[in-house]
Coordinates of N, CA and C in Angstrom, one line a residue:
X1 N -24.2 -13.7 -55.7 CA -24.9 -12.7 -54.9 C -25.8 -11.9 -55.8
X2 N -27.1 -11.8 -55.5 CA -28.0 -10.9 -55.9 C -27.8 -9.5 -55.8
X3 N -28.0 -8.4 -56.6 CA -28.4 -7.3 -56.9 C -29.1 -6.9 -56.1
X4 N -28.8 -5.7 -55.4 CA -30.5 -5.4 -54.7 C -31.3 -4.9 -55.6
X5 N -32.4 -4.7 -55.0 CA -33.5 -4.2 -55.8 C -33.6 -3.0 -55.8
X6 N -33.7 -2.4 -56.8 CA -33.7 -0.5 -57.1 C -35.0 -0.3 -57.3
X7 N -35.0 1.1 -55.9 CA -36.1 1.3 -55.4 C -37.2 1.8 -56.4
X8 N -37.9 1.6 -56.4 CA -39.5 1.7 -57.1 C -39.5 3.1 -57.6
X9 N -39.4 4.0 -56.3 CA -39.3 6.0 -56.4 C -38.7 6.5 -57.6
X10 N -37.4 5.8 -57.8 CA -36.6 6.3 -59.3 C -35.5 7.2 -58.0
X11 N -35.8 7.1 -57.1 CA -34.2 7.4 -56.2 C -33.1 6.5 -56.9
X12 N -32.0 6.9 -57.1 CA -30.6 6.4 -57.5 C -30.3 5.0 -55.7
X13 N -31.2 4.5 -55.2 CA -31.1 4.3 -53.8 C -31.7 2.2 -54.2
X14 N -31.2 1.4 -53.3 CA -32.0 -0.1 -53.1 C -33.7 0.3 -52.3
X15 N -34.1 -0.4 -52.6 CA -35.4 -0.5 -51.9 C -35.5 -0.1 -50.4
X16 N -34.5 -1.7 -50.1 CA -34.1 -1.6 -48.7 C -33.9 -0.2 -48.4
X17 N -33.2 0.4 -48.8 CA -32.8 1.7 -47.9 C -33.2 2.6 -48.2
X18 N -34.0 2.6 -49.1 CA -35.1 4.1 -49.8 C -36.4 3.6 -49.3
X19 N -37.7 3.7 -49.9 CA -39.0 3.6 -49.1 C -39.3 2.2 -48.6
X20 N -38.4 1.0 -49.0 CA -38.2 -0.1 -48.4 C -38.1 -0.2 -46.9
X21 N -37.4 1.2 -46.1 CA -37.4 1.5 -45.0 C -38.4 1.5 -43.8
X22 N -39.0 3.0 -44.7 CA -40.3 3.6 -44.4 C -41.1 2.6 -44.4
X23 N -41.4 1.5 -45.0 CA -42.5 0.9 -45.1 C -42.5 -0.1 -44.2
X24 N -41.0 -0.6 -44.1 CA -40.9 -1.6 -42.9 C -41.2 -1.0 -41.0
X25 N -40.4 0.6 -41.5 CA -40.2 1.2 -40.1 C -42.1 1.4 -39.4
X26 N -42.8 1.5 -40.5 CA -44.2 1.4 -40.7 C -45.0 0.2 -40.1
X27 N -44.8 -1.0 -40.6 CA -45.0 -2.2 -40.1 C -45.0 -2.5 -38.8
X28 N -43.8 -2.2 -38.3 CA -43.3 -2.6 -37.4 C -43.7 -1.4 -35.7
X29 N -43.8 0.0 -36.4 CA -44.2 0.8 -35.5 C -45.2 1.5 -35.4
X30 N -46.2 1.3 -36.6 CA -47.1 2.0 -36.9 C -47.4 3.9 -36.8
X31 N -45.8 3.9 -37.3 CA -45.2 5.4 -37.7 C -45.0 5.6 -39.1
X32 N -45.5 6.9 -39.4 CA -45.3 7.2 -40.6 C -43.6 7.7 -40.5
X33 N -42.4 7.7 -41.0 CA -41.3 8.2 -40.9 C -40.6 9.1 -42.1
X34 N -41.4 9.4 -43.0 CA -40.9 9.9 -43.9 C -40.6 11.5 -44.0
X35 N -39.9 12.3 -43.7 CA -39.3 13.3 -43.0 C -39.7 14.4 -43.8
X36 N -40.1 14.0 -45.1 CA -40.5 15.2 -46.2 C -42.0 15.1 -46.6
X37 N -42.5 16.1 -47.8 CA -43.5 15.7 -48.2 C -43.5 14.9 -49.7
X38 N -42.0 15.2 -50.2 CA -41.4 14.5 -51.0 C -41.3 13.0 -50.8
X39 N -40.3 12.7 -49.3 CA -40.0 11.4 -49.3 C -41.5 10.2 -48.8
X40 N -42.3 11.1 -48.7 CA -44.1 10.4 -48.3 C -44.9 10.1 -49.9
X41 N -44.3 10.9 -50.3 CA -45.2 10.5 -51.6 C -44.5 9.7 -52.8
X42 N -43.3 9.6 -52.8 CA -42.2 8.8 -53.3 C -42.4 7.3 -52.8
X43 N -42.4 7.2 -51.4 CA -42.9 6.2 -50.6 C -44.5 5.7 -50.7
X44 N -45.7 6.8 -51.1 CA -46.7 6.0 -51.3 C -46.7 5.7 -53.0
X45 N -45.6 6.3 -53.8 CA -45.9 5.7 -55.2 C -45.0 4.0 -55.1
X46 N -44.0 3.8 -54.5 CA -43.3 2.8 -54.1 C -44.5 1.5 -53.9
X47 N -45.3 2.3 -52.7 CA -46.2 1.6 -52.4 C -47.4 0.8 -52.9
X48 N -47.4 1.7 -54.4 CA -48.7 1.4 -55.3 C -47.8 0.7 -56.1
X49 N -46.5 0.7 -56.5 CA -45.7 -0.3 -56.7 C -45.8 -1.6 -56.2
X50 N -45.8 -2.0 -55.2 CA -45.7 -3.1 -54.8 C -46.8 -3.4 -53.8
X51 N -48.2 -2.9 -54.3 CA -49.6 -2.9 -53.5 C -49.6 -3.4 -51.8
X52 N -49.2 -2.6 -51.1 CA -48.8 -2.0 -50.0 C -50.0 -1.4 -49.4
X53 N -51.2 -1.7 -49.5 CA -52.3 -0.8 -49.1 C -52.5 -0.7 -47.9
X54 N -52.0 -1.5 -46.9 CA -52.2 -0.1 -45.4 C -51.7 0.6 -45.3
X55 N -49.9 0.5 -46.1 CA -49.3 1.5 -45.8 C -49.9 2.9 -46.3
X56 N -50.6 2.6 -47.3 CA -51.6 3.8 -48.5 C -52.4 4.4 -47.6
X57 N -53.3 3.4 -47.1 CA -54.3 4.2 -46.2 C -53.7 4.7 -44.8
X58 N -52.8 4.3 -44.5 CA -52.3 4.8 -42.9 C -51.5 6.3 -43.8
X59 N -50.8 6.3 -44.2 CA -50.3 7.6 -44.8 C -50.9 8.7 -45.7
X60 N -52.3 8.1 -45.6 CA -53.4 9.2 -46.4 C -54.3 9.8 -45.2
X61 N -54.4 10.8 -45.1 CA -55.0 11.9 -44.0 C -56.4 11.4 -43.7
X62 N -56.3 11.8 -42.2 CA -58.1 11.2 -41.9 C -59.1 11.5 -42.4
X63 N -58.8 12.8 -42.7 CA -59.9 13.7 -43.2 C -60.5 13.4 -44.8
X64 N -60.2 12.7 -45.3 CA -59.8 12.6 -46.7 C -59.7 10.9 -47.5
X65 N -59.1 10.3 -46.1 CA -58.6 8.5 -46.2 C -60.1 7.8 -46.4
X66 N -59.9 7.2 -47.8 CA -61.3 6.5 -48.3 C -61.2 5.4 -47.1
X67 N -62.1 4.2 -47.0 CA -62.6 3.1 -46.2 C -61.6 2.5 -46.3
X68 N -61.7 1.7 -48.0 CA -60.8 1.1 -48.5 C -60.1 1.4 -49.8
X69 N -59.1 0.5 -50.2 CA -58.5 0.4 -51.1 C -58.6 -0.6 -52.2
X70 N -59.3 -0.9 -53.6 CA -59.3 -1.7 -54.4 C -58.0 -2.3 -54.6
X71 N -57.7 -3.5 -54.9 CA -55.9 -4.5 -55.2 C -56.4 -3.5 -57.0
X72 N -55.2 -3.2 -57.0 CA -54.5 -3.0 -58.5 C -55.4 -3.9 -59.8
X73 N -55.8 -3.1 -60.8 CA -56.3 -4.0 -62.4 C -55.3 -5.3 -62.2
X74 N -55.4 -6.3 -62.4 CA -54.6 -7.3 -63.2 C -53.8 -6.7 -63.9
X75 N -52.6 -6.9 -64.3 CA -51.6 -6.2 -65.5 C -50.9 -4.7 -65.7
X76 N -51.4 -4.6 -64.3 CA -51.1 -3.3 -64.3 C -49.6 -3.0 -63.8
X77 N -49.2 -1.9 -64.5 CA -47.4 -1.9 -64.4 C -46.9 -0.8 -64.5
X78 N -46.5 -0.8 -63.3 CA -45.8 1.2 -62.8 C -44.7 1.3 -63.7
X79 N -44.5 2.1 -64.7 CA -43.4 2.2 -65.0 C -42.1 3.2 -64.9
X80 N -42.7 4.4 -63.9 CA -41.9 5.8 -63.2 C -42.5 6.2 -63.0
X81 N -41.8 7.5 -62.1 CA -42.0 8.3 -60.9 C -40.9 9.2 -61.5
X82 N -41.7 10.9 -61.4 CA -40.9 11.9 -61.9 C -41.1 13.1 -61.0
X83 N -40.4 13.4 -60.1 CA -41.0 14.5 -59.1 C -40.8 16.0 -60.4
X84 N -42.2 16.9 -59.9 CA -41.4 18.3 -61.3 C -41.2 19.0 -60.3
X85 N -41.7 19.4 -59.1 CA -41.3 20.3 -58.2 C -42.1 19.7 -56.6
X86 N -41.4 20.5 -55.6 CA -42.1 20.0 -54.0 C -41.1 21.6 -53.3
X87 N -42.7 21.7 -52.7 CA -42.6 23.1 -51.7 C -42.9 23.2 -50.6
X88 N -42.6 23.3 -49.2 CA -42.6 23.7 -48.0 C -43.3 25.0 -47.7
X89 N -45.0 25.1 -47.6 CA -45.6 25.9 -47.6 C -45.2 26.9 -46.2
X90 N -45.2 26.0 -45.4 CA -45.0 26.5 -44.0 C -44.4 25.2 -43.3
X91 N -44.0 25.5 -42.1 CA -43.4 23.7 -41.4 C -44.5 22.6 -41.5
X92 N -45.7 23.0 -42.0 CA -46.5 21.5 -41.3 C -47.7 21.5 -43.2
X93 N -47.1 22.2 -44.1 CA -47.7 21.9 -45.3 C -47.2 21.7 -46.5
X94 N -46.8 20.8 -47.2 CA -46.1 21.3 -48.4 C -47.0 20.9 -49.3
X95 N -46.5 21.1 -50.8 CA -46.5 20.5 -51.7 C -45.6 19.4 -52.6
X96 N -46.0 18.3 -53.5 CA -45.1 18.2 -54.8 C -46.4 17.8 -55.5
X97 N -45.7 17.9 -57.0 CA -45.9 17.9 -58.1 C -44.9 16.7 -58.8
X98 N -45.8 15.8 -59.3 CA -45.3 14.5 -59.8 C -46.1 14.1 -61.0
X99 N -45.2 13.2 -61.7 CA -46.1 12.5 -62.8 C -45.3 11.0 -62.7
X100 N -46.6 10.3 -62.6 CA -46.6 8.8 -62.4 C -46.9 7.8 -64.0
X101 N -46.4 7.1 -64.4 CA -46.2 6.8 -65.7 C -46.8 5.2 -65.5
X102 N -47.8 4.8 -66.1 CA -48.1 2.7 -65.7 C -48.3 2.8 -67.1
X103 N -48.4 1.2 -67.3 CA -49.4 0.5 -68.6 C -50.1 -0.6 -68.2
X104 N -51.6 -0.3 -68.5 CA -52.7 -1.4 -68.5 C -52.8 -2.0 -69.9
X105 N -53.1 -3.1 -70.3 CA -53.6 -3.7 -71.4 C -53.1 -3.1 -72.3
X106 N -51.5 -3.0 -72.6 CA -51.3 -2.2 -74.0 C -51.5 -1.0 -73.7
X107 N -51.9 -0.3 -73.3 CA -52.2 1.0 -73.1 C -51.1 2.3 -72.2
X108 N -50.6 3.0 -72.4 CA -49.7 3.9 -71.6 C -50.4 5.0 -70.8
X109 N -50.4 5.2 -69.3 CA -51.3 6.3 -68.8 C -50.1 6.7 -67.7
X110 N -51.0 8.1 -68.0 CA -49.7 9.1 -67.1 C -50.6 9.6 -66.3
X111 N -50.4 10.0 -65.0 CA -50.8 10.1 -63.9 C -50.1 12.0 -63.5
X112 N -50.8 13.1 -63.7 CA -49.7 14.3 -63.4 C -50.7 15.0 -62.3
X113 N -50.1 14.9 -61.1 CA -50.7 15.9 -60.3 C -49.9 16.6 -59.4
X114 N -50.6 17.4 -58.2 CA -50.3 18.1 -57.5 C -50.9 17.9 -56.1
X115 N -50.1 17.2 -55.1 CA -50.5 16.7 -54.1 C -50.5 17.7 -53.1
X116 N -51.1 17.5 -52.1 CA -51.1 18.0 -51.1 C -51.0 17.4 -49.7
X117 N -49.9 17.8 -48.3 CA -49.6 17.2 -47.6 C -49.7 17.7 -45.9
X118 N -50.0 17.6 -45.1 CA -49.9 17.8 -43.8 C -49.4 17.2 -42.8
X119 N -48.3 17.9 -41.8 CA -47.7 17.3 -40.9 C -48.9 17.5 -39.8
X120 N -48.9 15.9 -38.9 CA -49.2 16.3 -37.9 C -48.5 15.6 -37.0
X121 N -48.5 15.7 -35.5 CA -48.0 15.0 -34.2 C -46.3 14.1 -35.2
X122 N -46.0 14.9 -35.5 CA -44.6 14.4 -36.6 C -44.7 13.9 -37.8
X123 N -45.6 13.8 -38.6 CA -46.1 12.8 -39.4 C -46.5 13.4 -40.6
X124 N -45.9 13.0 -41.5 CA -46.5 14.1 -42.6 C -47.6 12.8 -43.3
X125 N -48.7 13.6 -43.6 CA -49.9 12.7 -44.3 C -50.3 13.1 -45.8
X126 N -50.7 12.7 -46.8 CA -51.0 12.7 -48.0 C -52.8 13.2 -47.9
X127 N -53.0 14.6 -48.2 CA -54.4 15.0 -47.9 C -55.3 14.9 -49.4
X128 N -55.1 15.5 -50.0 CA -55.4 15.0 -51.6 C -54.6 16.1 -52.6
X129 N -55.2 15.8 -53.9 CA -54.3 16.3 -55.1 C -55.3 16.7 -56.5
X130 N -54.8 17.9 -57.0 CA -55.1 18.0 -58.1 C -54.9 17.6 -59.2
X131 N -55.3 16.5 -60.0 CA -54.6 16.1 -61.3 C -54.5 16.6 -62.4
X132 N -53.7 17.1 -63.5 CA -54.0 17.4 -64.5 C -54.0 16.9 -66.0
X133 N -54.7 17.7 -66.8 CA -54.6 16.9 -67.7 C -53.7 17.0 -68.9
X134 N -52.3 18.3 -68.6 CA -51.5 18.0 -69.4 C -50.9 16.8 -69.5

């Protein structure tokens, strides 16, 4: 018997039952279900994990959601997901703050920003983010 597969997020959780969920519950209903602004963006790094791009675009705010989505460099390879903090501005805003870790071509690149999120009609959406360059 196979191992499941440990989820992408860096949740202690299988795929299946961490954004493996979300993504299916997604598919299948064309609902976003992710109850936080934490568990949406845990879910779209999952997603850039395993190049998932409607789920990217359907979970990125209208206001803000590019056309499209480019497929991933060739070789490119997530290697974590590090939440530093996530805040509930008010019921329908939060924030987190993450740093996303890949390697291209030999190369290590860290990804540190500060997202920004809005609930609407139940739905929390990914509006945009400030990156830094610590």
């Amino acid at each position: 018997m196979n191992a499941p597969t440990p989820c992408p997020c860096g949740l202690p959780a299988a795929y299946a039952d961490c954004c493996g969920r979300l993504h299916a519950e997604h598919a299948t209903s064309g609902r976003l279900a992710a109850a936080t602004p934490e568990a949406l963006m845990r879910s779209r790094y999952s997603a850039f994990v395993r190049d998932l791009r409607p789920y990217l675009l359907a979970s990125w705010h209208a206001s803000t959601r590019p056309a499209t989505l480019e497929p991933p460099e060739p070789g490119l390879r997530w290697l974590g997901l590090s939440v530093k903090r996530q805040a509930l501005q008010d019921a329908d805003h939060g924030l987190v703050e993450f740093v996303a870790r890949s390697k291209l071509g030999g190369r290590a690149h860290r990804l540190h920003e500060v997202s920004r999120f809005v609930r609407e009609d139940g739905q929390w959406f990914y509006v945009d983010g400030d990156i830094s360059g610590a």
